[in-house]
PDB file of C-alpha atoms in Angstrom:
ATOM      1  CA  UNK L 721      28.934 -52.010 -39.365  1.00  0.00           C
ATOM      2  CA  UNK L 722      29.485 -51.028 -36.041  1.00  0.00           C
ATOM      3  CA  UNK L 723      27.766 -49.521 -33.010  1.00  0.00           C
ATOM      4  CA  UNK L 724      29.857 -47.690 -30.398  1.00  0.00           C
ATOM      5  CA  UNK L 725      28.265 -46.873 -27.244  1.00  0.00           C
ATOM      6  CA  UNK L 726      29.425 -44.338 -24.818  1.00  0.00           C
ATOM      7  CA  UNK L 727      27.929 -45.813 -21.131  1.00  0.00           C
ATOM      8  CA  UNK L 728      26.197 -43.820 -18.303  1.00  0.00           C
ATOM      9  CA  UNK L 729      28.563 -43.862 -15.519  1.00  0.00           C
ATOM     10  CA  UNK L 730      27.865 -46.239 -12.248  1.00  0.00           C
ATOM     11  CA  UNK L 731      29.118 -43.803  -9.216  1.00  0.00           C
ATOM     12  CA  UNK L 732      28.635 -45.942  -6.272  1.00  0.00           C
ATOM     13  CA  UNK L 733      26.663 -49.160  -5.854  1.00  0.00           C
ATOM     14  CA  UNK L 734      25.736 -51.127  -2.933  1.00  0.00           C
ATOM     15  CA  UNK L 735      23.387 -54.165  -2.165  1.00  0.00           C
ATOM     16  CA  UNK L 736      20.398 -52.063  -2.693  1.00  0.00           C
ATOM     17  CA  UNK L 737      21.248 -49.063  -4.212  1.00  0.00           C
ATOM     18  CA  UNK L 738      23.104 -48.232  -7.501  1.00  0.00           C
ATOM     19  CA  UNK L 739      23.667 -43.928  -7.912  1.00  0.00           C
ATOM     20  CA  UNK L 740      24.278 -43.402 -12.391  1.00  0.00           C
ATOM     21  CA  UNK L 741      25.414 -40.909 -13.756  1.00  0.00           C
ATOM     22  CA  UNK L 742      23.396 -40.957 -16.834  1.00  0.00           C
ATOM     23  CA  UNK L 743      22.856 -39.465 -20.497  1.00  0.00           C
ATOM     24  CA  UNK L 744      20.914 -36.116 -21.076  1.00  0.00           C
ATOM     25  CA  UNK L 745      19.470 -37.980 -24.170  1.00  0.00           C
ATOM     26  CA  UNK L 746      18.980 -40.995 -25.064  1.00  0.00           C
ATOM     27  CA  UNK L 747      18.260 -44.288 -23.769  1.00  0.00           C
ATOM     28  CA  UNK L 748      18.321 -45.939 -20.210  1.00  0.00           C
ATOM     29  CA  UNK L 749      18.434 -49.421 -19.883  1.00  0.00           C
ATOM     30  CA  UNK L 750      18.312 -51.011 -16.311  1.00  0.00           C
ATOM     31  CA  UNK L 751      18.487 -54.401 -15.185  1.00  0.00           C
ATOM     32  CA  UNK L 752      16.633 -55.212 -11.909  1.00  0.00           C
ATOM     33  CA  UNK L 753      19.278 -56.052  -9.610  1.00  0.00           C
ATOM     34  CA  UNK L 754      17.063 -57.317  -6.732  1.00  0.00           C
ATOM     35  CA  UNK L 755      16.279 -60.727  -8.773  1.00  0.00           C
ATOM     36  CA  UNK L 756      17.743 -63.204  -6.563  1.00  0.00           C
ATOM     37  CA  UNK L 757      16.138 -66.901  -7.531  1.00  0.00           C
ATOM     38  CA  UNK L 758      14.866 -67.173 -10.441  1.00  0.00           C
ATOM     39  CA  UNK L 759      14.291 -70.639 -10.173  1.00  0.00           C
ATOM     40  CA  UNK L 760      10.849 -69.745  -8.870  1.00  0.00           C
ATOM     41  CA  UNK L 761       7.534 -67.459 -10.156  1.00  0.00           C
ATOM     42  CA  UNK L 762       8.088 -63.804 -10.049  1.00  0.00           C
ATOM     43  CA  UNK L 763       6.989 -60.359 -10.659  1.00  0.00           C
ATOM     44  CA  UNK L 764       8.864 -57.317 -11.215  1.00  0.00           C
ATOM     45  CA  UNK L 765       7.199 -54.058 -10.476  1.00  0.00           C
ATOM     46  CA  UNK L 766       9.690 -50.731 -11.852  1.00  0.00           C
ATOM     47  CA  UNK L 767       8.264 -47.414 -10.406  1.00  0.00           C
ATOM     48  CA  UNK L 768       9.694 -43.924 -10.492  1.00  0.00           C
ATOM     49  CA  UNK L 769       9.514 -41.344  -8.258  1.00  0.00           C
ATOM     50  CA  UNK L 770      10.652 -37.713  -9.273  1.00  0.00           C
ATOM     51  CA  UNK L 771      12.279 -34.558  -6.420  1.00  0.00           C
ATOM     52  CA  UNK L 772       9.048 -33.041  -5.032  1.00  0.00           C
ATOM     53  CA  UNK L 773       6.110 -35.291  -5.790  1.00  0.00           C
ATOM     54  CA  UNK L 774       4.178 -38.051  -3.669  1.00  0.00           C
ATOM     55  CA  UNK L 775       4.400 -41.449  -3.848  1.00  0.00           C
ATOM     56  CA  UNK L 776       5.553 -43.876  -6.340  1.00  0.00           C
ATOM     57  CA  UNK L 777       4.351 -44.266 -10.227  1.00  0.00           C
ATOM     58  CA  UNK L 778       4.488 -47.855 -11.507  1.00  0.00           C
ATOM     59  CA  UNK L 779       5.742 -47.974 -15.336  1.00  0.00           C
ATOM     60  CA  UNK L 780       6.457 -51.393 -16.383  1.00  0.00           C
ATOM     61  CA  UNK L 781       5.491 -54.693 -14.911  1.00  0.00           C
ATOM     62  CA  UNK L 782       7.133 -58.232 -15.558  1.00  0.00           C
ATOM     63  CA  UNK L 783       5.862 -61.433 -15.012  1.00  0.00           C
ATOM     64  CA  UNK L 784       8.418 -64.205 -14.753  1.00  0.00           C
ATOM     65  CA  UNK L 785       6.657 -67.917 -15.314  1.00  0.00           C
ATOM     66  CA  UNK L 786       7.774 -70.338 -17.826  1.00  0.00           C
ATOM     67  CA  UNK L 787       7.721 -67.567 -19.676  1.00  0.00           C
ATOM     68  CA  UNK L 788       8.334 -63.935 -19.171  1.00  0.00           C
ATOM     69  CA  UNK L 789       5.737 -61.061 -19.923  1.00  0.00           C
ATOM     70  CA  UNK L 790       5.883 -57.805 -19.532  1.00  0.00           C
ATOM     71  CA  UNK L 791       3.749 -54.301 -19.664  1.00  0.00           C
ATOM     72  CA  UNK L 792       4.437 -51.244 -19.994  1.00  0.00           C
ATOM     73  CA  UNK L 793       1.783 -49.494 -17.816  1.00  0.00           C
ATOM     74  CA  UNK L 794       2.567 -45.813 -18.360  1.00  0.00           C
ATOM     75  CA  UNK L 795       3.980 -45.130 -21.770  1.00  0.00           C
ATOM     76  CA  UNK L 796       4.680 -41.421 -21.116  1.00  0.00           C
ATOM     77  CA  UNK L 797       6.489 -40.294 -17.802  1.00  0.00           C
ATOM     78  CA  UNK L 798       6.782 -36.758 -16.481  1.00  0.00           C
ATOM     79  CA  UNK L 799      10.109 -35.062 -17.542  1.00  0.00           C
ATOM     80  CA  UNK L 800      10.488 -36.172 -20.945  1.00  0.00           C
ATOM     81  CA  UNK L 801      10.675 -40.145 -19.961  1.00  0.00           C
ATOM     82  CA  UNK L 802       8.968 -42.399 -22.560  1.00  0.00           C
ATOM     83  CA  UNK L 803       8.632 -46.342 -21.181  1.00  0.00           C
ATOM     84  CA  UNK L 804      10.076 -48.554 -24.152  1.00  0.00           C
ATOM     85  CA  UNK L 805       8.508 -52.136 -24.696  1.00  0.00           C
ATOM     86  CA  UNK L 806      11.779 -54.478 -23.530  1.00  0.00           C
ATOM     87  CA  UNK L 807      10.436 -58.408 -23.268  1.00  0.00           C
ATOM     88  CA  UNK L 808      13.154 -59.018 -21.189  1.00  0.00           C
ATOM     89  CA  UNK L 809      12.037 -57.748 -18.044  1.00  0.00           C
ATOM     90  CA  UNK L 810      14.585 -54.891 -17.876  1.00  0.00           C
ATOM     91  CA  UNK L 811      13.261 -51.363 -17.413  1.00  0.00           C
ATOM     92  CA  UNK L 812      13.934 -48.961 -20.823  1.00  0.00           C
ATOM     93  CA  UNK L 813      13.395 -45.708 -20.715  1.00  0.00           C
ATOM     94  CA  UNK L 814      14.154 -42.949 -23.491  1.00  0.00           C
ATOM     95  CA  UNK L 815      14.644 -39.204 -22.210  1.00  0.00           C
ATOM     96  CA  UNK L 816      14.416 -36.028 -24.542  1.00  0.00           C
ATOM     97  CA  UNK L 817      16.144 -32.877 -22.937  1.00  0.00           C
ATOM     98  CA  UNK L 818      14.115 -30.693 -24.622  1.00  0.00           C
ATOM     99  CA  UNK L 819      10.932 -31.498 -22.650  1.00  0.00           C
ATOM    100  CA  UNK L 820      13.333 -32.494 -19.173  1.00  0.00           C
ATOM    101  CA  UNK L 821      12.805 -30.158 -16.090  1.00  0.00           C
ATOM    102  CA  UNK L 822      14.849 -32.308 -13.547  1.00  0.00           C
ATOM    103  CA  UNK L 823      17.670 -33.967 -13.476  1.00  0.00           C
ATOM    104  CA  UNK L 824      16.981 -36.597 -11.010  1.00  0.00           C
ATOM    105  CA  UNK L 825      14.958 -39.689 -10.512  1.00  0.00           C
ATOM    106  CA  UNK L 826      14.675 -42.419  -8.079  1.00  0.00           C
ATOM    107  CA  UNK L 827      13.943 -45.561 -10.103  1.00  0.00           C
ATOM    108  CA  UNK L 828      13.113 -48.858  -8.150  1.00  0.00           C
ATOM    109  CA  UNK L 829      12.294 -52.756  -9.122  1.00  0.00           C
ATOM    110  CA  UNK L 830      10.648 -54.744  -6.487  1.00  0.00           C
ATOM    111  CA  UNK L 831      10.541 -58.563  -7.046  1.00  0.00           C
ATOM    112  CA  UNK L 832       7.141 -60.005  -5.449  1.00  0.00           C
ATOM    113  CA  UNK L 833       6.590 -63.335  -5.000  1.00  0.00           C
ATOM    114  CA  UNK L 834       3.545 -64.451  -7.755  1.00  0.00           C
ATOM    115  CA  UNK L 835       1.581 -66.933  -5.120  1.00  0.00           C
ATOM    116  CA  UNK L 836       1.444 -64.599  -2.836  1.00  0.00           C
ATOM    117  CA  UNK L 837       2.493 -61.598  -3.859  1.00  0.00           C
ATOM    118  CA  UNK L 838       4.906 -60.686  -0.735  1.00  0.00           C
ATOM    119  CA  UNK L 839       7.984 -58.764  -1.358  1.00  0.00           C
ATOM    120  CA  UNK L 840      11.240 -60.651  -1.935  1.00  0.00           C
ATOM    121  CA  UNK L 841      13.480 -57.906  -2.372  1.00  0.00           C
ATOM    122  CA  UNK L 842      14.105 -54.428  -3.919  1.00  0.00           C
ATOM    123  CA  UNK L 843      16.751 -52.485  -5.397  1.00  0.00           C
ATOM    124  CA  UNK L 844      16.876 -48.582  -6.059  1.00  0.00           C
ATOM    125  CA  UNK L 845      18.722 -46.423  -8.866  1.00  0.00           C
ATOM    126  CA  UNK L 846      19.436 -43.200  -8.240  1.00  0.00           C
ATOM    127  CA  UNK L 847      19.663 -41.286 -11.439  1.00  0.00           C
ATOM    128  CA  UNK L 848      20.911 -38.268 -12.592  1.00  0.00           C
ATOM    129  CA  UNK L 849      20.609 -37.063 -15.824  1.00  0.00           C
ATOM    130  CA  UNK L 850      23.553 -34.802 -15.955  1.00  0.00           C
ATOM    131  CA  UNK L 851      25.883 -36.545 -18.738  1.00  0.00           C
ATOM    132  CA  UNK L 852      25.978 -35.554 -22.203  1.00  0.00           C
ATOM    133  CA  UNK L 853      26.629 -38.582 -24.119  1.00  0.00           C
ATOM    134  CA  UNK L 854      27.687 -39.107 -27.932  1.00  0.00           C
ATOM    135  CA  UNK L 855      27.789 -42.057 -30.164  1.00  0.00           C
ATOM    136  CA  UNK L 856      29.595 -42.983 -33.140  1.00  0.00           C
ATOM    137  CA  UNK L 857      28.749 -45.653 -35.889  1.00  0.00           C
ATOM    138  CA  UNK L 858      31.679 -47.011 -37.730  1.00  0.00           C
ATOM    139  CA  UNK L 859      30.443 -47.309 -41.218  1.00  0.00           C
ATOM    140  CA  UNK L 860      33.827 -48.301 -43.218  1.00  0.00           C
ATOM    141  CA  UNK L 861      37.657 -47.422 -43.061  1.00  0.00           C
ATOM    142  CA  UNK L 862      37.285 -43.587 -43.474  1.00  0.00           C
ATOM    143  CA  UNK L 863      33.911 -42.904 -42.517  1.00  0.00           C
ATOM    144  CA  UNK L 864      32.204 -42.703 -39.197  1.00  0.00           C
ATOM    145  CA  UNK L 865      29.124 -41.160 -38.259  1.00  0.00           C
ATOM    146  CA  UNK L 866      28.517 -39.536 -34.567  1.00  0.00           C
ATOM    147  CA  UNK L 867      25.203 -38.855 -32.897  1.00  0.00           C
ATOM    148  CA  UNK L 868      23.959 -36.428 -29.897  1.00  0.00           C
ATOM    149  CA  UNK L 869      20.879 -38.354 -29.977  1.00  0.00           C
ATOM    150  CA  UNK L 870      19.758 -42.408 -30.329  1.00  0.00           C
ATOM    151  CA  UNK L 871      21.259 -44.547 -31.311  1.00  0.00           C
ATOM    152  CA  UNK L 872      23.053 -43.498 -28.299  1.00  0.00           C
ATOM    153  CA  UNK L 873      22.102 -46.655 -26.189  1.00  0.00           C
ATOM    154  CA  UNK L 874      22.772 -46.516 -22.422  1.00  0.00           C
ATOM    155  CA  UNK L 875      23.220 -49.061 -19.590  1.00  0.00           C
TER     156      UNK L 875
END
């Protein structure tokens, strides 16, 4: 059995910012491009902000020491987003179109030193939930199942 996925499209990326066209429904996994030095202990904070709102909501946190320990801080976000547990430190969000009002969000990851909590680096994702994604599951020689929703996975 093989899962064939259609990924979100990265429109533009710079050192500190990435613009993504993501799926209207499905799962979006983001890795923190701000992590530069993995030889030291650090923590990663994931935050989200929606248009017209004040401030950022920290929804996911990981501490990278000898092991990675991650915590979902806000499991259900506004605009049809659910934060999924991801033990590898990446932010994974599931989006439901029927509960969504807006098609845009800013998601930031910030890397801090554990000993002094100083900001070491950050990366901003401008996410536009505008792409209608479909996935196919190849079951056998003549059978392929198509999905409009999960298990469509985007990266």
